[in-house]
PDB file of C-alpha atoms and ligand atoms in Angstrom:
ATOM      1  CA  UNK Z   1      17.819  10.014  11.934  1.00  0.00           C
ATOM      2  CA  UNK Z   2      14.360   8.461  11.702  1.00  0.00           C
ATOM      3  CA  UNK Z   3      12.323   7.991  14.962  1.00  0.00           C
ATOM      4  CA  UNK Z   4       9.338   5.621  16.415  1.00  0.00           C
ATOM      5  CA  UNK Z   5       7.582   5.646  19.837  1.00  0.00           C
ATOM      6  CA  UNK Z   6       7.642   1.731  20.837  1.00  0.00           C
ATOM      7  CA  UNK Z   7       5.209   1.494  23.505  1.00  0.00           C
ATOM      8  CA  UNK Z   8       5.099  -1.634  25.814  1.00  0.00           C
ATOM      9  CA  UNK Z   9       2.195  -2.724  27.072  1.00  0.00           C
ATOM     10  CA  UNK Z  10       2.743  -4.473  29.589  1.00  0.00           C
ATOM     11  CA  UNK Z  11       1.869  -3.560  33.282  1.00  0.00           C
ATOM     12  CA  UNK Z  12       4.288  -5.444  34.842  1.00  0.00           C
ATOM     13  CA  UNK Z  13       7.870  -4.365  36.372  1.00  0.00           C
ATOM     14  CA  UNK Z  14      10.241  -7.512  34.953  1.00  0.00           C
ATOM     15  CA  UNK Z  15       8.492  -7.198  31.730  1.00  0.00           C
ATOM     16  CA  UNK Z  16       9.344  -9.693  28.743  1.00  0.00           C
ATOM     17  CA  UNK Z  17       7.719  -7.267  26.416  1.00  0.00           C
ATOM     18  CA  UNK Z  18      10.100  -4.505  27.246  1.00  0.00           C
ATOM     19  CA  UNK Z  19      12.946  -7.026  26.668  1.00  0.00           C
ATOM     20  CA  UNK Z  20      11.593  -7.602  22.799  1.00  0.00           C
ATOM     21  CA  UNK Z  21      11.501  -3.623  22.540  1.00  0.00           C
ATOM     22  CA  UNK Z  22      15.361  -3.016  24.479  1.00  0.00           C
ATOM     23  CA  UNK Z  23      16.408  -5.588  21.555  1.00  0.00           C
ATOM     24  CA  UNK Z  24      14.504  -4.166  18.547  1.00  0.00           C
ATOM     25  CA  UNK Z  25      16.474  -0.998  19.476  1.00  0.00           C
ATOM     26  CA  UNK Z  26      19.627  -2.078  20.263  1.00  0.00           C
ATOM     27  CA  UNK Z  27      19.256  -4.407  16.917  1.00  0.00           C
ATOM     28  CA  UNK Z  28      18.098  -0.846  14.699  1.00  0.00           C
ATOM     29  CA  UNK Z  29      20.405   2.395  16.686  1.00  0.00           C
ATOM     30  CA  UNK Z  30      22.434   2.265  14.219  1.00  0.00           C
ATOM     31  CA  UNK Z  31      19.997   3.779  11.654  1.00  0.00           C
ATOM     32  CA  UNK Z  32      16.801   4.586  13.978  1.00  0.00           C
ATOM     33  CA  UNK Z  33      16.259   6.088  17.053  1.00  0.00           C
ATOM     34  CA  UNK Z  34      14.130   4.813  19.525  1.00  0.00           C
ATOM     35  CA  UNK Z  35      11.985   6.113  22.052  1.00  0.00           C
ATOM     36  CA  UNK Z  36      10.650   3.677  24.762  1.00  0.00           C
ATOM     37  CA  UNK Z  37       7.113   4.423  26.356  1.00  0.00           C
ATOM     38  CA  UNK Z  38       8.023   2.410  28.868  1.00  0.00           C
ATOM     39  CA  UNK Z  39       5.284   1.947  31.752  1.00  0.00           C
ATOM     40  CA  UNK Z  40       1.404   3.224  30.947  1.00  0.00           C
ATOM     41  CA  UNK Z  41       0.585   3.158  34.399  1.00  0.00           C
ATOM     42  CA  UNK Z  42       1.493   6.796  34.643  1.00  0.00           C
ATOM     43  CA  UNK Z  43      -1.316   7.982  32.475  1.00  0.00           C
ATOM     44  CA  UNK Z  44      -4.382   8.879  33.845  1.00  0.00           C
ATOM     45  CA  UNK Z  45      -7.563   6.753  33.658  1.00  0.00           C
ATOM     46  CA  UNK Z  46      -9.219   8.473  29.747  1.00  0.00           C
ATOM     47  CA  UNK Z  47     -12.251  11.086  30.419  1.00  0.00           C
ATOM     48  CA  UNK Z  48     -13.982  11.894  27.645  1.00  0.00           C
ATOM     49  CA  UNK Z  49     -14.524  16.020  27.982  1.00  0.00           C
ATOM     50  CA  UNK Z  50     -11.188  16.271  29.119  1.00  0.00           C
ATOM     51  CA  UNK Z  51      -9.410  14.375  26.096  1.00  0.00           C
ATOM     52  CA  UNK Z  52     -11.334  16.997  24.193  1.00  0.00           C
ATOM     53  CA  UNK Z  53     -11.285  20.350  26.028  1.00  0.00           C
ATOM     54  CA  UNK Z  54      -8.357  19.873  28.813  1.00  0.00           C
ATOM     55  CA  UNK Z  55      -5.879  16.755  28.361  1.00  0.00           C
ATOM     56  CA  UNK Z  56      -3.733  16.264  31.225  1.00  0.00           C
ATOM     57  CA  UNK Z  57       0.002  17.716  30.933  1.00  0.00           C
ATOM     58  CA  UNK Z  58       0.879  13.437  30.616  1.00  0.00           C
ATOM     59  CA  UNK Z  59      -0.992  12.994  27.836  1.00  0.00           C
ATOM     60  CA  UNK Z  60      -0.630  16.032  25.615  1.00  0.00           C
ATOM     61  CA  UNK Z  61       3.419  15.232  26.137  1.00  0.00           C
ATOM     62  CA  UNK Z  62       2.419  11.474  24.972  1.00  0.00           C
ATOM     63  CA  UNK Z  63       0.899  12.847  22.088  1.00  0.00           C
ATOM     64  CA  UNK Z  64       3.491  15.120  21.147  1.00  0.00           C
ATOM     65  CA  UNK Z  65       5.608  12.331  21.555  1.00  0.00           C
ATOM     66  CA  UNK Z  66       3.172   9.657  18.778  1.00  0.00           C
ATOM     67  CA  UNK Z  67       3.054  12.819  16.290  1.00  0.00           C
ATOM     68  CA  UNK Z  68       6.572  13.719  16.435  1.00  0.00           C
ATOM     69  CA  UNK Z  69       7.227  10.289  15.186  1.00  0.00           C
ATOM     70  CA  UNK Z  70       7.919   8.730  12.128  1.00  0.00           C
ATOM     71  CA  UNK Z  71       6.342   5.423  13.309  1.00  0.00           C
ATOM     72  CA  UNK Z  72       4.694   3.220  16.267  1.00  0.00           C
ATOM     73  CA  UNK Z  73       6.037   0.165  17.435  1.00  0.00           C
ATOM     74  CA  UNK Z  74       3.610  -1.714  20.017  1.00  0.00           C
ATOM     75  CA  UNK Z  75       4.533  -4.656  21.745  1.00  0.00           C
ATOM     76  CA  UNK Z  76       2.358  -5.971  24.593  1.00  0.00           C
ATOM     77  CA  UNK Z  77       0.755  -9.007  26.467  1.00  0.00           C
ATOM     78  CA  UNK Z  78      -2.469 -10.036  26.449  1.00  0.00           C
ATOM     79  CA  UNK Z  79      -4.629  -9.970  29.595  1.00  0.00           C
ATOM     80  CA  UNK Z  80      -7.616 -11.834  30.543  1.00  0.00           C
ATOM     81  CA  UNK Z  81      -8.220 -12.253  26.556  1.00  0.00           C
ATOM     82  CA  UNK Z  82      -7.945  -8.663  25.802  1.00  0.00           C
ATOM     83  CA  UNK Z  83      -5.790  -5.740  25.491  1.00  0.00           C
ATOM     84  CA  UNK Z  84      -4.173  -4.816  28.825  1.00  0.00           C
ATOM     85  CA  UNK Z  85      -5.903  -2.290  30.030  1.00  0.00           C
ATOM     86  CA  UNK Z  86      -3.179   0.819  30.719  1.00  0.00           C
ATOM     87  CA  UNK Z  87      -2.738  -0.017  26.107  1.00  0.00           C
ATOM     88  CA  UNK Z  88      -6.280   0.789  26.429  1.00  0.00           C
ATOM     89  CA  UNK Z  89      -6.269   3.688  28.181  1.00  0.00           C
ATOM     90  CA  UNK Z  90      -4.019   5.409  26.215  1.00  0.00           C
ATOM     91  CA  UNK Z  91      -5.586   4.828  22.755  1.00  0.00           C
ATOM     92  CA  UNK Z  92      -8.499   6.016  24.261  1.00  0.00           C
ATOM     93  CA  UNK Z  93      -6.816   9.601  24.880  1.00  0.00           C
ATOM     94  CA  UNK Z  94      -6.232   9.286  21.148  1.00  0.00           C
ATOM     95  CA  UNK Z  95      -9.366   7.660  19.483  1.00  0.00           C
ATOM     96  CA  UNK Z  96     -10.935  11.166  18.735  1.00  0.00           C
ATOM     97  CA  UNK Z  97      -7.816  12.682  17.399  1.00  0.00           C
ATOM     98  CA  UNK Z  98      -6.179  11.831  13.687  1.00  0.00           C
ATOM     99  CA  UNK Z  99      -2.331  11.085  15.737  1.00  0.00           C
ATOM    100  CA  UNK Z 100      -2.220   7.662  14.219  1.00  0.00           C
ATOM    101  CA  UNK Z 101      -4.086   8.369  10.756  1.00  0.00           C
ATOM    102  CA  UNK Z 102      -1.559   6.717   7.985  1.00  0.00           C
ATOM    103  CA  UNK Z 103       1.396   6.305  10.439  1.00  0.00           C
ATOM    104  CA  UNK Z 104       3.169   3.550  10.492  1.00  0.00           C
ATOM    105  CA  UNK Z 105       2.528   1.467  12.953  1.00  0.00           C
ATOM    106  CA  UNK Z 106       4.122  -2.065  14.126  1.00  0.00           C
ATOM    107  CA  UNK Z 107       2.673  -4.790  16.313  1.00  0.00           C
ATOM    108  CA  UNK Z 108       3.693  -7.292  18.032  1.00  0.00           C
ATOM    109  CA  UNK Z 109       1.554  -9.451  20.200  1.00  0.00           C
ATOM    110  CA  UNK Z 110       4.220 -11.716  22.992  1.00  0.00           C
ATOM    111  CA  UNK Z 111       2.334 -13.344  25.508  1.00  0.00           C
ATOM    112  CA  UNK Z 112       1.256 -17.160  26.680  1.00  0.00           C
ATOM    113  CA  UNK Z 113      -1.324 -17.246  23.835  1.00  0.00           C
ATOM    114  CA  UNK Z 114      -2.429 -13.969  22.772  1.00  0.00           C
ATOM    115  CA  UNK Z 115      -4.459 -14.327  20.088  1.00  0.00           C
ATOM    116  CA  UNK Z 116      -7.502 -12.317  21.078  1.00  0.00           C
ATOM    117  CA  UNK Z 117      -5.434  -9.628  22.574  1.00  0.00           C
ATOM    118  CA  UNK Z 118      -3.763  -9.559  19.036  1.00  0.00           C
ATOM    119  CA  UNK Z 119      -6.429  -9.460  16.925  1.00  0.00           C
ATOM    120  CA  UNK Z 120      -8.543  -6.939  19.228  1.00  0.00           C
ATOM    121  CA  UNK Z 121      -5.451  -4.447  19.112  1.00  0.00           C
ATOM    122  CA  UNK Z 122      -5.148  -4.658  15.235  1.00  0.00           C
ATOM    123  CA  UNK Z 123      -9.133  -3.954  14.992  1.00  0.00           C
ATOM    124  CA  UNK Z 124      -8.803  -0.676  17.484  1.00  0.00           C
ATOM    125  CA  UNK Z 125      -5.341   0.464  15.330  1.00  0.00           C
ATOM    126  CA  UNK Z 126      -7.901  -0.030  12.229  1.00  0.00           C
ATOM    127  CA  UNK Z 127     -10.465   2.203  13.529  1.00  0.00           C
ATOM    128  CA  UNK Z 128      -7.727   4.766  14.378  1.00  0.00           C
ATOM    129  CA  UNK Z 129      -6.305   4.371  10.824  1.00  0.00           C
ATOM    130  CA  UNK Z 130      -2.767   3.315  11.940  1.00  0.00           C
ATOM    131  CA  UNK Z 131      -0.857   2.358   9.101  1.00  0.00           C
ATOM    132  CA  UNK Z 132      -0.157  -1.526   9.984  1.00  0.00           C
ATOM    133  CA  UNK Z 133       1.075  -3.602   7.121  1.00  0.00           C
ATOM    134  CA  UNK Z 134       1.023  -7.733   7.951  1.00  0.00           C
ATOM    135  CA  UNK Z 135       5.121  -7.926   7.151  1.00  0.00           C
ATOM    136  CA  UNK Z 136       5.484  -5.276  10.727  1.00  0.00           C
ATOM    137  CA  UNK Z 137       2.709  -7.485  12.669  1.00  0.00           C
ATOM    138  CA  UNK Z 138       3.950 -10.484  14.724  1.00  0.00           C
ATOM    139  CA  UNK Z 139       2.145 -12.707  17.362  1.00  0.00           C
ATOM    140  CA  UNK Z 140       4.667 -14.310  19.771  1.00  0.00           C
ATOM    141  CA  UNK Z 141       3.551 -17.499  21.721  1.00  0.00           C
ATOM    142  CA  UNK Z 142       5.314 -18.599  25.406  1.00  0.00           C
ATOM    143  CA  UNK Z 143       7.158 -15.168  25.955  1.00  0.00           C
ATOM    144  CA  UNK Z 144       7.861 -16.303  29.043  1.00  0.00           C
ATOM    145  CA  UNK Z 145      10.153 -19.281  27.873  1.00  0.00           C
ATOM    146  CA  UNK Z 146      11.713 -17.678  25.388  1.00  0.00           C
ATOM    147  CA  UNK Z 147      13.867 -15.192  27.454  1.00  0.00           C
ATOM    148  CA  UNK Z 148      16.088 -15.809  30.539  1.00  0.00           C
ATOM    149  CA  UNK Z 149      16.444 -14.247  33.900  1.00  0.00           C
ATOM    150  CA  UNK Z 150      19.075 -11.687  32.424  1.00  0.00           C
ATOM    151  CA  UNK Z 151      16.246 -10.674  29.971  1.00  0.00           C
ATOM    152  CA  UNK Z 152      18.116 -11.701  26.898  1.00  0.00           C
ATOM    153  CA  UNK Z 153      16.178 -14.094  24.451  1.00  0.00           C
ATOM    154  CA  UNK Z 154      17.123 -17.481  24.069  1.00  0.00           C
ATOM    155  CA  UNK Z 155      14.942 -18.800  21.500  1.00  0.00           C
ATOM    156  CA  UNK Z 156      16.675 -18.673  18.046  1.00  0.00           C
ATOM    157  CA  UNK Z 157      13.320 -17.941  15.764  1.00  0.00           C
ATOM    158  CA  UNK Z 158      12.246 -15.541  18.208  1.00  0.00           C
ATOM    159  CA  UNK Z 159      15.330 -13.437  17.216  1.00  0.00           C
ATOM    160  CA  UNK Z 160      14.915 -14.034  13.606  1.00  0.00           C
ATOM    161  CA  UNK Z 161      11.277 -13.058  13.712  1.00  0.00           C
ATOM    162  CA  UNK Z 162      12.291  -9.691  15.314  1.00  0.00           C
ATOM    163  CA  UNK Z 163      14.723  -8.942  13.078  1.00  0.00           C
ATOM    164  CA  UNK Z 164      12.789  -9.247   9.957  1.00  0.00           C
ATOM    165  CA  UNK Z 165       9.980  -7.423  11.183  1.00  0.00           C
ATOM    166  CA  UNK Z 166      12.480  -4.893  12.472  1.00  0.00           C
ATOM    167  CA  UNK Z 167      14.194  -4.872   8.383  1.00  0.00           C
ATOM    168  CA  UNK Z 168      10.649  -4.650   7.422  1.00  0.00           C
ATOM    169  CA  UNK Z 169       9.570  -1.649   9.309  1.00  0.00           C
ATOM    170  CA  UNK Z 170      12.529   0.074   8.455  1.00  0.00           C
ATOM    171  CA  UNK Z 171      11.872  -0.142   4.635  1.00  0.00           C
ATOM    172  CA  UNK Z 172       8.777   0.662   5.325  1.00  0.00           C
ATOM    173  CA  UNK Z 173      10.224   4.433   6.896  1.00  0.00           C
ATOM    174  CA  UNK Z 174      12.169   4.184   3.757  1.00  0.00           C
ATOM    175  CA  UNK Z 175      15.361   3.530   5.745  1.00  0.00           C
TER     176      UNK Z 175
HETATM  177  C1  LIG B   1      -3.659 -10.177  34.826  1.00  0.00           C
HETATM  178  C2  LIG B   1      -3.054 -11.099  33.798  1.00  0.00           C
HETATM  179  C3  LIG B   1      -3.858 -11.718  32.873  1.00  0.00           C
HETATM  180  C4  LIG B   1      -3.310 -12.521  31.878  1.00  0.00           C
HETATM  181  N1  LIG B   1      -4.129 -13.064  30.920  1.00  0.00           N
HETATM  182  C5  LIG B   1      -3.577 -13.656  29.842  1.00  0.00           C
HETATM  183  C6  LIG B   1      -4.378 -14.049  28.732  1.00  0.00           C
HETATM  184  O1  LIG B   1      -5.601 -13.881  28.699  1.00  0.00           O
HETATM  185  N2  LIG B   1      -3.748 -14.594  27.671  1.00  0.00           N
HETATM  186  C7  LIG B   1      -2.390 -14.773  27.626  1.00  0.00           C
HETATM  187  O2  LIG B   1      -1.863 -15.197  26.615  1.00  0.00           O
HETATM  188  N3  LIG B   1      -1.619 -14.467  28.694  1.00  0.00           N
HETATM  189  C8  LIG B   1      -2.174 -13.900  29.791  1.00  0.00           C
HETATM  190  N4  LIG B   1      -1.380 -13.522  30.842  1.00  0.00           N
HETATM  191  C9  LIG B   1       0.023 -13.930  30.881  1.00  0.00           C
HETATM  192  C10 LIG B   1       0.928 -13.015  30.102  1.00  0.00           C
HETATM  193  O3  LIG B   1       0.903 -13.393  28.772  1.00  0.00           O
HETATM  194  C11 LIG B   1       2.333 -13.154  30.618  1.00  0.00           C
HETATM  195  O4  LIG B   1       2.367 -12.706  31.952  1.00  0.00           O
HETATM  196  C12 LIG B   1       3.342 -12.359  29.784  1.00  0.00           C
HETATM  197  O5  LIG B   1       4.614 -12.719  30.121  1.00  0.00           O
HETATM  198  C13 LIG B   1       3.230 -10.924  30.040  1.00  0.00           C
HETATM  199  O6  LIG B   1       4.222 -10.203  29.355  1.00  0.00           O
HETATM  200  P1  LIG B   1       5.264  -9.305  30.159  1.00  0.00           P
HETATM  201  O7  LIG B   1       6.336 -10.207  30.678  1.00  0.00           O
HETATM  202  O8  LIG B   1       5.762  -8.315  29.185  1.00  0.00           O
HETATM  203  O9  LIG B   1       4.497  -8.675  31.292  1.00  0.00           O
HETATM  204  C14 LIG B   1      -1.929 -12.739  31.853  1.00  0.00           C
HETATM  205  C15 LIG B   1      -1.107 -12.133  32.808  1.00  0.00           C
HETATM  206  C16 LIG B   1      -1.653 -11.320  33.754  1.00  0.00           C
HETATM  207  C17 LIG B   1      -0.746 -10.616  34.747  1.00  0.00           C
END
């Protein structure tokens, strides 16, 4: 069986971002696996001669772990206009290295607006040469409303969106 790395962005403990990623995988185990990066905070802040000459045990496992897979799946917030910072951090540890060169890579952008964050995250997956494709790329407005206190989504289109970007990404793994 085929796997991704879905990576939430999100810095926060109840996090509405994790709750897209919990159903993208529950909606796809039965032909994917999925591996959830679930909090960045554990990473170290990036240092340049050490991402070359020395990573940190963390982040050569978190490597291992976007090489070893057949595809990304990011879903995050946006903070303060941008890219959370702890998403940041981590594509920093990979900006010099070819991990995301060609692979294919999902986004999805669920936050109160998110449009810059969105946008900014597709231009730094660019640089990296992720493989993104606009049929795997969604931009979610008013996460918040759109899932309960159990963490289950409520909002109909929501669901609908998820689950054809989720089709979509698997033909795209040729699933
Ligand atoms: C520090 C901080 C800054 C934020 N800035 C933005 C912002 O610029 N744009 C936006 O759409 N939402 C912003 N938000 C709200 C998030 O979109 C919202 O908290 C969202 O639910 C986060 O997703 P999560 O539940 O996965 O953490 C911000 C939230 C925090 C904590």
């Amino acid at each position: 069986m085929k796997t991704i790395l879905a990576i939430n962005g999100s810095a926060s403990r109840d996090s509405s971002n994790l709750r897209l990623l919990l159903y993208f995988a529950e909606r796809t185990s039965d032909r994917l696996h999925t591996i959830i990066e679930e909090d960045l905070k554990v990473f170290p802040p990036f240092d340049p001669a050490l991402s070359a000459e020395d990573p940190p045990a963390s982040i050569i496992a978190l490597r291992e772990r976007i090489a070893n897979a057949d595809g990304i799946l990011i879903c995050t917030p946006e903070y303060v206009f941008s890219i959370p910072s702890c998403l940041k951090n981590i594509l920093e540890w990979c900006v010099a290295t070819t991990l995301f060169s060609g692979k294919p890579t999902a986004v999805i952008t669920a936050s109160a607006s998110g449009v810059k964050g969105h946008e900014e995250l597709q231009m730094i997956l660019r640089t990296v040469e992720a493989g993104l494709q606009d049929e795997t790329n969604l931009l979610v407005h008013g996460i918040r409303g759109k899932i309960n206190d159990h963490g289950l989504i409520t909002d109909a289109l929501l669901k609908t969106e998820i689950d054809l970007l989720a089709d979509n990404f698997l033909k795209r793994l040729n699933i």
